[in-house]
mmCIF file of N, CA, C and O in Angstrom:
data_model
loop_
_atom_site.group_PDB
_atom_site.id
_atom_site.type_symbol
_atom_site.label_atom_id
_atom_site.label_comp_id
_atom_site.label_asym_id
_atom_site.label_seq_id
_atom_site.Cartn_x
_atom_site.Cartn_y
_atom_site.Cartn_z
ATOM 1 N N MET A 1 168.091 121.993 104.654
ATOM 2 C CA MET A 1 168.523 123.027 105.581
ATOM 3 C C MET A 1 168.604 124.352 104.832
ATOM 4 O O MET A 1 169.010 124.402 103.678
ATOM 5 N N ALA A 2 168.221 125.416 105.531
ATOM 6 C CA ALA A 2 168.235 126.742 104.913
ATOM 7 C C ALA A 2 169.677 127.192 104.653
ATOM 8 O O ALA A 2 170.556 127.006 105.480
ATOM 9 N N ASN A 3 169.902 127.773 103.477
ATOM 10 C CA ASN A 3 171.239 128.232 103.111
ATOM 11 C C ASN A 3 171.387 129.739 103.204
ATOM 12 O O ASN A 3 172.388 130.232 103.709
ATOM 13 N N THR A 4 170.398 130.469 102.724
ATOM 14 C CA THR A 4 170.511 131.926 102.721
ATOM 15 C C THR A 4 170.141 132.495 104.090
ATOM 16 O O THR A 4 169.419 131.870 104.867
ATOM 17 N N SER A 5 170.638 133.684 104.342
ATOM 18 C CA SER A 5 170.350 134.311 105.635
ATOM 19 C C SER A 5 168.857 134.620 105.775
ATOM 20 O O SER A 5 168.297 134.506 106.866
ATOM 21 N N SER A 6 168.206 134.981 104.674
ATOM 22 C CA SER A 6 166.766 135.273 104.735
ATOM 23 C C SER A 6 165.961 134.010 105.033
ATOM 24 O O SER A 6 164.976 134.053 105.765
ATOM 25 N N ALA A 7 166.402 132.873 104.481
ATOM 26 C CA ALA A 7 165.712 131.609 104.751
ATOM 27 C C ALA A 7 165.909 131.190 106.208
ATOM 28 O O ALA A 7 164.990 130.664 106.842
ATOM 29 N N LYS A 8 167.100 131.450 106.743
ATOM 30 C CA LYS A 8 167.354 131.135 108.147
ATOM 31 C C LYS A 8 166.487 131.994 109.064
ATOM 32 O O LYS A 8 165.929 131.512 110.052
ATOM 33 N N LYS A 9 166.360 133.275 108.703
ATOM 34 C CA LYS A 9 165.515 134.162 109.489
ATOM 35 C C LYS A 9 164.054 133.720 109.403
ATOM 36 O O LYS A 9 163.334 133.725 110.417
ATOM 37 N N ALA A 10 163.611 133.346 108.214
ATOM 38 C CA ALA A 10 162.238 132.875 108.037
ATOM 39 C C ALA A 10 161.978 131.651 108.905
ATOM 40 O O ALA A 10 160.904 131.524 109.516
ATOM 41 N N THR A 11 162.948 130.756 108.996
ATOM 42 C CA THR A 11 162.816 129.563 109.831
ATOM 43 C C THR A 11 162.657 129.942 111.296
ATOM 44 O O THR A 11 161.821 129.369 112.002
ATOM 45 N N ARG A 12 163.437 130.934 111.745
ATOM 46 C CA ARG A 12 163.324 131.393 113.135
ATOM 47 C C ARG A 12 161.953 132.013 113.398
ATOM 48 O O ARG A 12 161.328 131.757 114.434
ATOM 49 N N LYS A 13 161.488 132.822 112.442
ATOM 50 C CA LYS A 13 160.183 133.467 112.601
ATOM 51 C C LYS A 13 159.057 132.448 112.652
ATOM 52 O O LYS A 13 158.138 132.550 113.469
ATOM 53 N N ILE A 14 159.141 131.444 111.774
ATOM 54 C CA ILE A 14 158.106 130.409 111.730
ATOM 55 C C ILE A 14 158.065 129.647 113.048
ATOM 56 O O ILE A 14 156.982 129.360 113.580
ATOM 57 N N ALA A 15 159.239 129.322 113.577
ATOM 58 C CA ALA A 15 159.299 128.598 114.855
ATOM 59 C C ALA A 15 158.691 129.428 115.978
ATOM 60 O O ALA A 15 157.963 128.906 116.837
ATOM 61 N N ARG A 16 158.986 130.737 115.972
ATOM 62 C CA ARG A 16 158.457 131.623 117.007
ATOM 63 C C ARG A 16 156.931 131.708 116.902
ATOM 64 O O ARG A 16 156.224 131.621 117.909
ATOM 65 N N ARG A 17 156.411 131.872 115.689
ATOM 66 C CA ARG A 17 154.960 131.959 115.496
ATOM 67 C C ARG A 17 154.282 130.651 115.875
ATOM 68 O O ARG A 17 153.189 130.647 116.442
ATOM 69 N N ALA A 18 154.918 129.524 115.526
ATOM 70 C CA ALA A 18 154.343 128.214 115.838
ATOM 71 C C ALA A 18 154.214 128.044 117.349
ATOM 72 O O ALA A 18 153.206 127.512 117.841
ATOM 73 N N ALA A 19 155.217 128.502 118.092
ATOM 74 C CA ALA A 19 155.163 128.398 119.546
ATOM 75 C C ALA A 19 154.035 129.256 120.118
ATOM 76 O O ALA A 19 153.309 128.829 121.027
ATOM 77 N N ILE A 20 153.872 130.462 119.578
ATOM 78 C CA ILE A 20 152.814 131.354 120.043
ATOM 79 C C ILE A 20 151.448 130.757 119.732
ATOM 80 O O ILE A 20 150.540 130.744 120.576
ATOM 81 N N ASN A 21 151.290 130.241 118.509
ATOM 82 C CA ASN A 21 150.014 129.637 118.115
ATOM 83 C C ASN A 21 149.700 128.404 118.953
ATOM 84 O O ASN A 21 148.540 128.155 119.300
ATOM 85 N N LYS A 22 150.734 127.621 119.271
ATOM 86 C CA LYS A 22 150.536 126.432 120.102
ATOM 87 C C LYS A 22 150.023 126.836 121.475
ATOM 88 O O LYS A 22 149.112 126.207 122.021
ATOM 89 N N ASN A 23 150.591 127.904 122.025
ATOM 90 C CA ASN A 23 150.162 128.410 123.327
ATOM 91 C C ASN A 23 148.706 128.878 123.274
ATOM 92 O O ASN A 23 147.916 128.571 124.177
ATOM 93 N N ARG A 24 148.352 129.598 122.238
ATOM 94 C CA ARG A 24 146.972 130.083 122.106
ATOM 95 C C ARG A 24 145.983 128.933 121.947
ATOM 96 O O ARG A 24 144.905 128.937 122.540
ATOM 97 N N ARG A 25 146.350 127.946 121.129
ATOM 98 C CA ARG A 25 145.478 126.799 120.915
ATOM 99 C C ARG A 25 145.289 126.021 122.225
ATOM 100 O O ARG A 25 144.188 125.563 122.544
ATOM 101 N N SER A 26 146.347 125.920 123.001
ATOM 102 C CA SER A 26 146.284 125.244 124.294
ATOM 103 C C SER A 26 145.351 125.983 125.249
ATOM 104 O O SER A 26 144.563 125.362 125.975
ATOM 105 N N ARG A 27 145.435 127.327 125.263
ATOM 106 C CA ARG A 27 144.540 128.121 126.110
ATOM 107 C C ARG A 27 143.074 127.897 125.736
ATOM 108 O O ARG A 27 142.227 127.727 126.611
ATOM 109 N N VAL A 28 142.805 127.865 124.441
ATOM 110 C CA VAL A 28 141.433 127.649 123.973
ATOM 111 C C VAL A 28 140.941 126.291 124.457
ATOM 112 O O VAL A 28 139.836 126.170 124.996
ATOM 113 N N ARG A 29 141.762 125.266 124.273
ATOM 114 C CA ARG A 29 141.361 123.917 124.675
ATOM 115 C C ARG A 29 141.118 123.839 126.176
ATOM 116 O O ARG A 29 140.193 123.152 126.622
ATOM 117 N N THR A 30 141.932 124.543 126.955
ATOM 118 C CA THR A 30 141.767 124.536 128.407
ATOM 119 C C THR A 30 140.424 125.139 128.798
ATOM 120 O O THR A 30 139.694 124.554 129.609
ATOM 121 N N TYR A 31 140.094 126.288 128.224
ATOM 122 C CA TYR A 31 138.822 126.931 128.564
ATOM 123 C C TYR A 31 137.628 126.104 128.108
ATOM 124 O O TYR A 31 136.629 125.995 128.816
ATOM 125 N N VAL A 32 137.730 125.504 126.935
ATOM 126 C CA VAL A 32 136.631 124.661 126.440
ATOM 127 C C VAL A 32 136.493 123.424 127.330
ATOM 128 O O VAL A 32 135.375 123.003 127.657
ATOM 129 N N ARG A 33 137.618 122.849 127.766
ATOM 130 C CA ARG A 33 137.581 121.667 128.634
ATOM 131 C C ARG A 33 136.917 122.006 129.969
ATOM 132 O O ARG A 33 136.112 121.223 130.490
ATOM 133 N N LYS A 34 137.233 123.193 130.525
ATOM 134 C CA LYS A 34 136.595 123.604 131.781
ATOM 135 C C LYS A 34 135.084 123.720 131.601
ATOM 136 O O LYS A 34 134.309 123.347 132.490
ATOM 137 N N MET A 35 134.675 124.235 130.452
ATOM 138 C CA MET A 35 133.248 124.348 130.144
ATOM 139 C C MET A 35 132.615 122.969 130.055
ATOM 140 O O MET A 35 131.539 122.726 130.603
ATOM 141 N N GLU A 36 133.297 122.047 129.361
ATOM 142 C CA GLU A 36 132.787 120.677 129.214
ATOM 143 C C GLU A 36 132.638 120.003 130.581
ATOM 144 O O GLU A 36 131.650 119.315 130.844
ATOM 145 N N GLU A 37 133.624 120.204 131.446
ATOM 146 C CA GLU A 37 133.576 119.586 132.774
ATOM 147 C C GLU A 37 132.421 120.141 133.598
ATOM 148 O O GLU A 37 131.741 119.395 134.311
ATOM 149 N N ALA A 38 132.191 121.442 133.503
ATOM 150 C CA ALA A 38 131.079 122.054 134.235
ATOM 151 C C ALA A 38 129.740 121.544 133.710
ATOM 152 O O ALA A 38 128.812 121.289 134.490
ATOM 153 N N LEU A 39 129.647 121.381 132.388
ATOM 154 C CA LEU A 39 128.410 120.851 131.802
ATOM 155 C C LEU A 39 128.181 119.406 132.231
ATOM 156 O O LEU A 39 127.059 119.016 132.559
ATOM 157 N N ALA A 40 129.252 118.618 132.237
ATOM 158 C CA ALA A 40 129.132 117.206 132.619
ATOM 159 C C ALA A 40 128.725 117.077 134.082
ATOM 160 O O ALA A 40 127.961 116.175 134.444
ATOM 161 N N ALA A 41 129.216 117.974 134.924
ATOM 162 C CA ALA A 41 128.869 117.936 136.341
ATOM 163 C C ALA A 41 127.451 118.453 136.596
ATOM 164 O O ALA A 41 126.886 118.233 137.657
ATOM 165 N N GLY A 42 126.905 119.160 135.609
ATOM 166 C CA GLY A 42 125.563 119.715 135.762
ATOM 167 C C GLY A 42 125.534 120.970 136.618
ATOM 168 O O GLY A 42 124.481 121.360 137.118
ATOM 169 N N ASP A 43 126.672 121.592 136.796
ATOM 170 C CA ASP A 43 126.789 122.798 137.614
ATOM 171 C C ASP A 43 126.525 124.023 136.741
ATOM 172 O O ASP A 43 127.389 124.447 135.976
ATOM 173 N N LYS A 44 125.326 124.584 136.875
ATOM 174 C CA LYS A 44 124.923 125.685 136.009
ATOM 175 C C LYS A 44 125.769 126.935 136.232
ATOM 176 O O LYS A 44 126.218 127.570 135.274
ATOM 177 N N ALA A 45 126.034 127.289 137.482
ATOM 178 C CA ALA A 45 126.803 128.499 137.780
ATOM 179 C C ALA A 45 128.229 128.390 137.246
ATOM 180 O O ALA A 45 128.750 129.330 136.641
ATOM 181 N N ALA A 46 128.835 127.233 137.461
ATOM 182 C CA ALA A 46 130.198 127.032 136.967
ATOM 183 C C ALA A 46 130.232 127.024 135.446
ATOM 184 O O ALA A 46 131.171 127.542 134.830
ATOM 185 N N ALA A 47 129.205 126.452 134.839
ATOM 186 C CA ALA A 47 129.140 126.396 133.377
ATOM 187 C C ALA A 47 129.000 127.805 132.793
ATOM 188 O O ALA A 47 129.630 128.120 131.782
ATOM 189 N N GLU A 48 128.178 128.634 133.425
ATOM 190 C CA GLU A 48 128.019 130.006 132.939
ATOM 191 C C GLU A 48 129.324 130.793 133.069
ATOM 192 O O GLU A 48 129.697 131.538 132.166
ATOM 193 N N ALA A 49 130.017 130.608 134.182
ATOM 194 C CA ALA A 49 131.295 131.295 134.390
ATOM 195 C C ALA A 49 132.325 130.802 133.375
ATOM 196 O O ALA A 49 133.078 131.601 132.795
ATOM 197 N N ALA A 50 132.346 129.499 133.134
ATOM 198 C CA ALA A 50 133.286 128.924 132.172
ATOM 199 C C ALA A 50 132.971 129.408 130.760
ATOM 200 O O ALA A 50 133.884 129.671 129.971
ATOM 201 N N PHE A 51 131.695 129.553 130.458
ATOM 202 C CA PHE A 51 131.301 130.036 129.132
ATOM 203 C C PHE A 51 131.750 131.477 128.925
ATOM 204 O O PHE A 51 132.240 131.837 127.856
ATOM 205 N N LYS A 52 131.617 132.294 129.982
ATOM 206 C CA LYS A 52 132.043 133.697 129.885
ATOM 207 C C LYS A 52 133.547 133.806 129.678
ATOM 208 O O LYS A 52 134.033 134.781 129.103
ATOM 209 N N ASP A 53 134.297 132.814 130.157
ATOM 210 C CA ASP A 53 135.741 132.797 129.939
ATOM 211 C C ASP A 53 136.094 132.214 128.572
ATOM 212 O O ASP A 53 137.028 132.677 127.920
ATOM 213 N N ALA A 54 135.369 131.186 128.160
ATOM 214 C CA ALA A 54 135.701 130.466 126.925
ATOM 215 C C ALA A 54 135.349 131.273 125.672
ATOM 216 O O ALA A 54 136.097 131.248 124.687
ATOM 217 N N GLN A 55 134.233 131.984 125.705
ATOM 218 C CA GLN A 55 133.786 132.711 124.512
ATOM 219 C C GLN A 55 134.808 133.735 124.012
ATOM 220 O O GLN A 55 135.204 133.680 122.840
ATOM 221 N N PRO A 56 135.307 134.650 124.854
ATOM 222 C CA PRO A 56 136.294 135.600 124.329
ATOM 223 C C PRO A 56 137.603 134.937 123.911
ATOM 224 O O PRO A 56 138.260 135.395 122.977
ATOM 225 N N GLU A 57 137.946 133.840 124.576
ATOM 226 C CA GLU A 57 139.186 133.147 124.222
ATOM 227 C C GLU A 57 139.069 132.530 122.824
ATOM 228 O O GLU A 57 140.015 132.588 122.025
ATOM 229 N N LEU A 58 137.906 131.958 122.516
ATOM 230 C CA LEU A 58 137.676 131.396 121.184
ATOM 231 C C LEU A 58 137.704 132.488 120.124
ATOM 232 O O LEU A 58 138.337 132.325 119.064
ATOM 233 N N MET A 59 137.062 133.615 120.394
ATOM 234 C CA MET A 59 137.018 134.688 119.406
ATOM 235 C C MET A 59 138.395 135.328 119.232
ATOM 236 O O MET A 59 138.772 135.726 118.136
ATOM 237 N N ARG A 60 139.166 135.394 120.313
ATOM 238 C CA ARG A 60 140.522 135.929 120.211
ATOM 239 C C ARG A 60 141.381 135.024 119.329
ATOM 240 O O ARG A 60 142.170 135.491 118.507
ATOM 241 N N ALA A 61 141.210 133.722 119.490
ATOM 242 C CA ALA A 61 141.952 132.770 118.659
ATOM 243 C C ALA A 61 141.577 132.958 117.187
ATOM 244 O O ALA A 61 142.424 132.830 116.299
ATOM 245 N N ALA A 62 140.313 133.284 116.933
ATOM 246 C CA ALA A 62 139.868 133.501 115.557
ATOM 247 C C ALA A 62 140.508 134.764 114.981
ATOM 248 O O ALA A 62 140.970 134.764 113.832
ATOM 249 N N THR A 63 140.560 135.829 115.769
ATOM 250 C CA THR A 63 141.149 137.066 115.249
ATOM 251 C C THR A 63 142.649 136.931 115.047
ATOM 252 O O THR A 63 143.221 137.579 114.174
ATOM 253 N N LYS A 64 143.288 136.094 115.849
ATOM 254 C CA LYS A 64 144.728 135.895 115.724
ATOM 255 C C LYS A 64 145.084 134.874 114.649
ATOM 256 O O LYS A 64 146.255 134.651 114.371
ATOM 257 N N GLY A 65 144.089 134.227 114.070
ATOM 258 C CA GLY A 65 144.355 133.287 112.989
ATOM 259 C C GLY A 65 144.645 131.868 113.434
ATOM 260 O O GLY A 65 145.045 131.031 112.625
ATOM 261 N N VAL A 66 144.452 131.576 114.709
ATOM 262 C CA VAL A 66 144.676 130.214 115.198
ATOM 263 C C VAL A 66 143.519 129.318 114.765
ATOM 264 O O VAL A 66 143.724 128.173 114.369
ATOM 265 N N LEU A 67 142.303 129.861 114.846
ATOM 266 C CA LEU A 67 141.099 129.165 114.385
ATOM 267 C C LEU A 67 140.445 129.999 113.290
ATOM 268 O O LEU A 67 140.568 131.227 113.293
ATOM 269 N N HIS A 68 139.734 129.331 112.409
ATOM 270 C CA HIS A 68 138.909 130.053 111.435
ATOM 271 C C HIS A 68 137.752 130.684 112.188
ATOM 272 O O HIS A 68 137.268 130.108 113.173
ATOM 273 N N ARG A 69 137.309 131.857 111.761
ATOM 274 C CA ARG A 69 136.268 132.545 112.526
ATOM 275 C C ARG A 69 134.953 131.772 112.542
ATOM 276 O O ARG A 69 134.221 131.828 113.530
ATOM 277 N N ASN A 70 134.650 131.053 111.467
ATOM 278 C CA ASN A 70 133.420 130.250 111.466
ATOM 279 C C ASN A 70 133.527 129.091 112.448
ATOM 280 O O ASN A 70 132.542 128.728 113.092
ATOM 281 N N THR A 71 134.711 128.522 112.573
ATOM 282 C CA THR A 71 134.931 127.437 113.524
ATOM 283 C C THR A 71 134.731 127.946 114.945
ATOM 284 O O THR A 71 134.063 127.296 115.758
ATOM 285 N N ALA A 72 135.302 129.106 115.251
ATOM 286 C CA ALA A 72 135.159 129.686 116.586
ATOM 287 C C ALA A 72 133.690 130.007 116.871
ATOM 288 O O ALA A 72 133.187 129.701 117.962
ATOM 289 N N SER A 73 133.001 130.577 115.900
ATOM 290 C CA SER A 73 131.586 130.901 116.077
ATOM 291 C C SER A 73 130.754 129.647 116.286
ATOM 292 O O SER A 73 129.849 129.629 117.129
ATOM 293 N N ARG A 74 131.068 128.605 115.542
ATOM 294 C CA ARG A 74 130.343 127.339 115.682
ATOM 295 C C ARG A 74 130.543 126.748 117.080
ATOM 296 O O ARG A 74 129.599 126.292 117.722
ATOM 297 N N LYS A 75 131.776 126.787 117.557
ATOM 298 C CA LYS A 75 132.069 126.253 118.887
ATOM 299 C C LYS A 75 131.347 127.050 119.971
ATOM 300 O O LYS A 75 130.777 126.472 120.904
ATOM 301 N N VAL A 76 131.364 128.377 119.851
ATOM 302 C CA VAL A 76 130.666 129.226 120.816
ATOM 303 C C VAL A 76 129.176 128.925 120.786
ATOM 304 O O VAL A 76 128.528 128.782 121.839
ATOM 305 N N SER A 77 128.628 128.803 119.594
ATOM 306 C CA SER A 77 127.205 128.537 119.443
ATOM 307 C C SER A 77 126.812 127.210 120.080
ATOM 308 O O SER A 77 125.803 127.109 120.793
ATOM 309 N N ARG A 78 127.615 126.189 119.863
ATOM 310 C CA ARG A 78 127.302 124.870 120.414
ATOM 311 C C ARG A 78 127.433 124.846 121.929
ATOM 312 O O ARG A 78 126.640 124.198 122.618
ATOM 313 N N LEU A 79 128.431 125.555 122.442
ATOM 314 C CA LEU A 79 128.569 125.637 123.898
ATOM 315 C C LEU A 79 127.383 126.388 124.508
ATOM 316 O O LEU A 79 126.847 125.980 125.548
ATOM 317 N N ALA A 80 126.951 127.478 123.866
ATOM 318 C CA ALA A 80 125.816 128.242 124.348
ATOM 319 C C ALA A 80 124.546 127.396 124.329
ATOM 320 O O ALA A 80 123.715 127.460 125.262
ATOM 321 N N GLN A 81 124.403 126.601 123.282
ATOM 322 C CA GLN A 81 123.237 125.738 123.147
ATOM 323 C C GLN A 81 123.209 124.707 124.263
ATOM 324 O O GLN A 81 122.157 124.452 124.876
ATOM 325 N N ARG A 82 124.363 124.127 124.573
ATOM 326 C CA ARG A 82 124.428 123.131 125.645
ATOM 327 C C ARG A 82 124.193 123.766 127.003
ATOM 328 O O ARG A 82 123.574 123.148 127.890
ATOM 329 N N LEU A 83 124.661 125.002 127.180
ATOM 330 C CA LEU A 83 124.423 125.724 128.427
ATOM 331 C C LEU A 83 122.932 125.999 128.601
ATOM 332 O O LEU A 83 122.385 125.859 129.687
ATOM 333 N N LYS A 84 122.287 126.335 127.503
ATOM 334 C CA LYS A 84 120.857 126.630 127.525
ATOM 335 C C LYS A 84 120.052 125.382 127.902
ATOM 336 O O LYS A 84 119.107 125.453 128.694
ATOM 337 N N THR A 85 120.416 124.235 127.349
ATOM 338 C CA THR A 85 119.684 123.004 127.678
ATOM 339 C C THR A 85 119.924 122.595 129.134
ATOM 340 O O THR A 85 119.060 121.989 129.760
ATOM 341 N N LEU A 86 121.107 122.931 129.663
ATOM 342 C CA LEU A 86 121.399 122.622 131.064
ATOM 343 C C LEU A 86 120.505 123.425 131.993
ATOM 344 O O LEU A 86 120.003 122.898 132.982
ATOM 345 N N SER A 87 120.302 124.689 131.662
ATOM 346 C CA SER A 87 119.503 125.556 132.530
ATOM 347 C C SER A 87 117.994 125.326 132.351
ATOM 348 O O SER A 87 117.211 125.717 133.203
ATOM 349 N N ALA A 88 117.604 124.692 131.257
ATOM 350 C CA ALA A 88 116.172 124.462 131.010
ATOM 351 C C ALA A 88 115.644 123.296 131.830
ATOM 352 O O ALA A 88 116.338 122.513 132.377
#
């Protein structure tokens, strides 16, 4: 257990950041899941709309430090690739 006042404050800050990061990670997963569902259904219009929503959310997570930027770029790239094969 934290003894000093600075350690107690650090614990509060960490908890607050963890909650914010959890929320952001959840948002990313939701948008990616919507994209996956649209791809599985074979609905090109819905998949394109979901991709337009998922891409900025992934990149925002990368800038906020929730995801590594290469991870976010890789996920965007793979989703775009799957969208392309759906429309072909």
